[in-house]
Amino acid sequence: VQLQASGGGLVQAGDSLRLSCAASGRTFSNYAVGWFRQAPGREREFVGSISRSVGNTYFADSVKGRFTISRDNAKNTVYLQMNSLKIEDTAVYYCAAKYQTDWRAYGPNLRYDYWGQGTQVTVSS
């Protein structure tokens, strides 16, 4: 699976932004997808995930209630909708995928097999 993350940019605090993770190469609906982010000088941080097919989701506490994840299996794309953005959301955002056989939305400990390149999100005051 090849992943392509896009949609990053420069926004102001309180704004919204939608990131996309487009996949090619396999039947993407069978893959769980996770979103991660990494700010300068910090470790990579789990943001949220969506399960295969039906799309159960799981979010880190830091983004719960502000971010949502959805998937359009016909387009082989997963979206990260980010609302009420904060300065501390500034980071490079990555999507990752793993073939899944169950329907759970996994937390940060799932080992993903495929990673996309990052897309920069910068939130200014």
PDB file of C-alpha atoms in Angstrom:
ATOM      1  CA  VAL A   1       0.000   0.000   0.000  1.00  0.00           C
ATOM      2  CA  GLN A   2       1.293   3.440  -0.900  1.00  0.00           C
ATOM      3  CA  LEU A   3      -0.034   6.309   1.168  1.00  0.00           C
ATOM      4  CA  GLN A   4      -0.124   9.978   0.282  1.00  0.00           C
ATOM      5  CA  ALA A   5      -1.028  12.500   2.952  1.00  0.00           C
ATOM      6  CA  SER A   6      -2.089  15.956   1.901  1.00  0.00           C
ATOM      7  CA  GLY A   7      -4.085  18.973   2.967  1.00  0.00           C
ATOM      8  CA  GLY A   8      -1.754  20.604   5.421  1.00  0.00           C
ATOM      9  CA  GLY A   9      -1.248  24.317   5.579  1.00  0.00           C
ATOM     10  CA  LEU A  10      -1.055  27.444   7.663  1.00  0.00           C
ATOM     11  CA  VAL A  11      -4.193  28.331   9.591  1.00  0.00           C
ATOM     12  CA  GLN A  12      -5.143  30.430  12.565  1.00  0.00           C
ATOM     13  CA  ALA A  13      -6.119  29.152  15.957  1.00  0.00           C
ATOM     14  CA  GLY A  14      -9.769  28.178  15.956  1.00  0.00           C
ATOM     15  CA  ASP A  15      -9.810  27.355  12.264  1.00  0.00           C
ATOM     16  CA  SER A  16     -10.510  23.989  10.683  1.00  0.00           C
ATOM     17  CA  LEU A  17      -8.489  21.904   8.288  1.00  0.00           C
ATOM     18  CA  ARG A  18      -9.050  18.564   6.624  1.00  0.00           C
ATOM     19  CA  LEU A  19      -6.203  16.238   5.850  1.00  0.00           C
ATOM     20  CA  SER A  20      -6.465  13.421   3.356  1.00  0.00           C
ATOM     21  CA  CYS A  21      -4.676  10.116   3.205  1.00  0.00           C
ATOM     22  CA  ALA A  22      -5.006   8.580  -0.235  1.00  0.00           C
ATOM     23  CA  ALA A  23      -4.000   4.983  -0.780  1.00  0.00           C
ATOM     24  CA  SER A  24      -3.099   2.980  -3.814  1.00  0.00           C
ATOM     25  CA  GLY A  25      -2.077  -0.547  -4.433  1.00  0.00           C
ATOM     26  CA  ARG A  26      -4.487  -2.624  -2.376  1.00  0.00           C
ATOM     27  CA  THR A  27      -8.104  -2.804  -1.274  1.00  0.00           C
ATOM     28  CA  PHE A  28      -7.908   0.014   1.181  1.00  0.00           C
ATOM     29  CA  SER A  29     -11.180  -0.812   2.898  1.00  0.00           C
ATOM     30  CA  ASN A  30      -9.439  -3.786   4.542  1.00  0.00           C
ATOM     31  CA  TYR A  31      -6.886  -1.560   6.251  1.00  0.00           C
ATOM     32  CA  ALA A  32      -6.980   0.224   9.544  1.00  0.00           C
ATOM     33  CA  VAL A  33      -5.573   3.723   9.270  1.00  0.00           C
ATOM     34  CA  GLY A  34      -3.915   5.756  11.948  1.00  0.00           C
ATOM     35  CA  TRP A  35      -2.968   9.403  12.083  1.00  0.00           C
ATOM     36  CA  PHE A  36       0.121  10.547  13.927  1.00  0.00           C
ATOM     37  CA  ARG A  37       1.893  13.839  14.327  1.00  0.00           C
ATOM     38  CA  GLN A  38       5.325  15.029  15.230  1.00  0.00           C
ATOM     39  CA  ALA A  39       6.215  18.497  16.379  1.00  0.00           C
ATOM     40  CA  PRO A  40       9.790  19.796  16.273  1.00  0.00           C
ATOM     41  CA  GLY A  41      11.825  18.380  19.108  1.00  0.00           C
ATOM     42  CA  ARG A  42       9.073  16.045  20.208  1.00  0.00           C
ATOM     43  CA  GLU A  43       8.351  12.387  19.750  1.00  0.00           C
ATOM     44  CA  ARG A  44       5.772  11.178  17.312  1.00  0.00           C
ATOM     45  CA  GLU A  45       2.315  11.271  18.860  1.00  0.00           C
ATOM     46  CA  PHE A  46      -0.759   9.200  18.109  1.00  0.00           C
ATOM     47  CA  VAL A  47      -3.720  11.309  17.028  1.00  0.00           C
ATOM     48  CA  GLY A  48      -6.444   8.862  16.123  1.00  0.00           C
ATOM     49  CA  SER A  49      -7.386   5.844  14.088  1.00  0.00           C
ATOM     50  CA  ILE A  50     -10.172   4.341  12.079  1.00  0.00           C
ATOM     51  CA  SER A  51     -10.907   0.682  11.630  1.00  0.00           C
ATOM     52  CA  ARG A  52     -11.352  -1.129   8.384  1.00  0.00           C
ATOM     53  CA  SER A  53     -14.549  -0.853   6.427  1.00  0.00           C
ATOM     54  CA  VAL A  54     -17.198   0.283   8.926  1.00  0.00           C
ATOM     55  CA  GLY A  55     -14.936   2.902  10.388  1.00  0.00           C
ATOM     56  CA  ASN A  56     -14.897   2.674  14.160  1.00  0.00           C
ATOM     57  CA  THR A  57     -12.696   5.434  15.517  1.00  0.00           C
ATOM     58  CA  TYR A  58     -10.398   6.071  18.453  1.00  0.00           C
ATOM     59  CA  PHE A  59      -8.791   9.370  19.445  1.00  0.00           C
ATOM     60  CA  ALA A  60      -6.122  10.643  21.710  1.00  0.00           C
ATOM     61  CA  ASP A  61      -7.440  12.690  24.592  1.00  0.00           C
ATOM     62  CA  SER A  62      -5.665  15.776  23.270  1.00  0.00           C
ATOM     63  CA  VAL A  63      -7.849  15.883  20.171  1.00  0.00           C
ATOM     64  CA  LYS A  64     -11.019  14.149  21.308  1.00  0.00           C
ATOM     65  CA  GLY A  65     -14.058  16.241  20.534  1.00  0.00           C
ATOM     66  CA  ARG A  66     -12.170  18.396  18.032  1.00  0.00           C
ATOM     67  CA  PHE A  67     -10.917  15.913  15.454  1.00  0.00           C
ATOM     68  CA  THR A  68     -12.827  13.286  13.526  1.00  0.00           C
ATOM     69  CA  ILE A  69     -11.707  10.610  11.114  1.00  0.00           C
ATOM     70  CA  SER A  70     -13.749   9.247   8.263  1.00  0.00           C
ATOM     71  CA  ARG A  71     -13.128   7.110   5.249  1.00  0.00           C
ATOM     72  CA  ASP A  72     -14.408   6.933   1.728  1.00  0.00           C
ATOM     73  CA  ASN A  73     -13.577   3.430   0.623  1.00  0.00           C
ATOM     74  CA  ALA A  74     -14.717   4.101  -2.924  1.00  0.00           C
ATOM     75  CA  LYS A  75     -12.033   6.771  -3.155  1.00  0.00           C
ATOM     76  CA  ASN A  76      -9.443   4.839  -1.143  1.00  0.00           C
ATOM     77  CA  THR A  77      -9.120   7.854   1.091  1.00  0.00           C
ATOM     78  CA  VAL A  78      -9.215   8.514   4.807  1.00  0.00           C
ATOM     79  CA  TYR A  79      -9.820  12.009   6.142  1.00  0.00           C
ATOM     80  CA  LEU A  80      -8.737  13.710   9.318  1.00  0.00           C
ATOM     81  CA  GLN A  81     -11.065  16.616  10.022  1.00  0.00           C
ATOM     82  CA  MET A  82      -9.491  19.003  12.483  1.00  0.00           C
ATOM     83  CA  ASN A  83     -11.678  21.637  14.093  1.00  0.00           C
ATOM     84  CA  SER A  84     -10.967  24.273  16.714  1.00  0.00           C
ATOM     85  CA  LEU A  85      -7.283  24.046  15.977  1.00  0.00           C
ATOM     86  CA  LYS A  86      -4.844  25.104  18.636  1.00  0.00           C
ATOM     87  CA  ILE A  87      -1.276  26.306  18.379  1.00  0.00           C
ATOM     88  CA  GLU A  88      -0.163  23.070  19.993  1.00  0.00           C
ATOM     89  CA  ASP A  89      -1.633  21.134  17.079  1.00  0.00           C
ATOM     90  CA  THR A  90       1.224  22.410  14.952  1.00  0.00           C
ATOM     91  CA  ALA A  91       3.144  19.411  13.656  1.00  0.00           C
ATOM     92  CA  VAL A  92       3.868  17.247  10.679  1.00  0.00           C
ATOM     93  CA  TYR A  93       0.966  14.848  10.318  1.00  0.00           C
ATOM     94  CA  TYR A  94       1.400  11.321   9.032  1.00  0.00           C
ATOM     95  CA  CYS A  95      -1.019   8.594   8.077  1.00  0.00           C
ATOM     96  CA  ALA A  96      -0.281   4.917   8.419  1.00  0.00           C
ATOM     97  CA  ALA A  97      -2.079   1.719   7.493  1.00  0.00           C
ATOM     98  CA  LYS A  98      -2.257  -1.879   8.586  1.00  0.00           C
ATOM     99  CA  TYR A  99      -4.198  -4.776   7.141  1.00  0.00           C
ATOM    100  CA  GLN A 100      -6.936  -5.605   9.583  1.00  0.00           C
ATOM    101  CA  THR A 101      -9.060  -8.678  10.163  1.00  0.00           C
ATOM    102  CA  ASP A 102     -11.267  -7.407  12.964  1.00  0.00           C
ATOM    103  CA  TRP A 103     -13.365  -4.279  13.382  1.00  0.00           C
ATOM    104  CA  ARG A 104     -11.729  -2.549  16.289  1.00  0.00           C
ATOM    105  CA  ALA A 105     -10.338   0.947  16.280  1.00  0.00           C
ATOM    106  CA  TYR A 106      -6.921   0.612  17.850  1.00  0.00           C
ATOM    107  CA  GLY A 107      -5.057   3.040  20.039  1.00  0.00           C
ATOM    108  CA  PRO A 108      -1.437   4.125  19.815  1.00  0.00           C
ATOM    109  CA  ASN A 109       0.147   0.717  20.232  1.00  0.00           C
ATOM    110  CA  LEU A 110      -0.884  -0.805  16.938  1.00  0.00           C
ATOM    111  CA  ARG A 111       2.122  -1.433  14.726  1.00  0.00           C
ATOM    112  CA  TYR A 112       1.372  -0.034  11.331  1.00  0.00           C
ATOM    113  CA  ASP A 113       3.019  -1.518   8.283  1.00  0.00           C
ATOM    114  CA  TYR A 114       2.731   1.315   5.807  1.00  0.00           C
ATOM    115  CA  TRP A 115       3.431   4.997   6.257  1.00  0.00           C
ATOM    116  CA  GLY A 116       2.873   8.019   4.126  1.00  0.00           C
ATOM    117  CA  GLN A 117       5.007  11.088   3.932  1.00  0.00           C
ATOM    118  CA  GLY A 118       4.000  13.858   6.267  1.00  0.00           C
ATOM    119  CA  THR A 119       2.028  17.012   5.662  1.00  0.00           C
ATOM    120  CA  GLN A 120       2.777  20.125   7.650  1.00  0.00           C
ATOM    121  CA  VAL A 121       0.089  21.759   9.723  1.00  0.00           C
ATOM    122  CA  THR A 122       0.941  25.101  11.258  1.00  0.00           C
ATOM    123  CA  VAL A 123      -1.484  26.863  13.549  1.00  0.00           C
ATOM    124  CA  SER A 124      -0.771  30.494  14.310  1.00  0.00           C
ATOM    125  CA  SER A 125      -2.249  32.765  16.936  1.00  0.00           C
TER     126      SER A 125
END
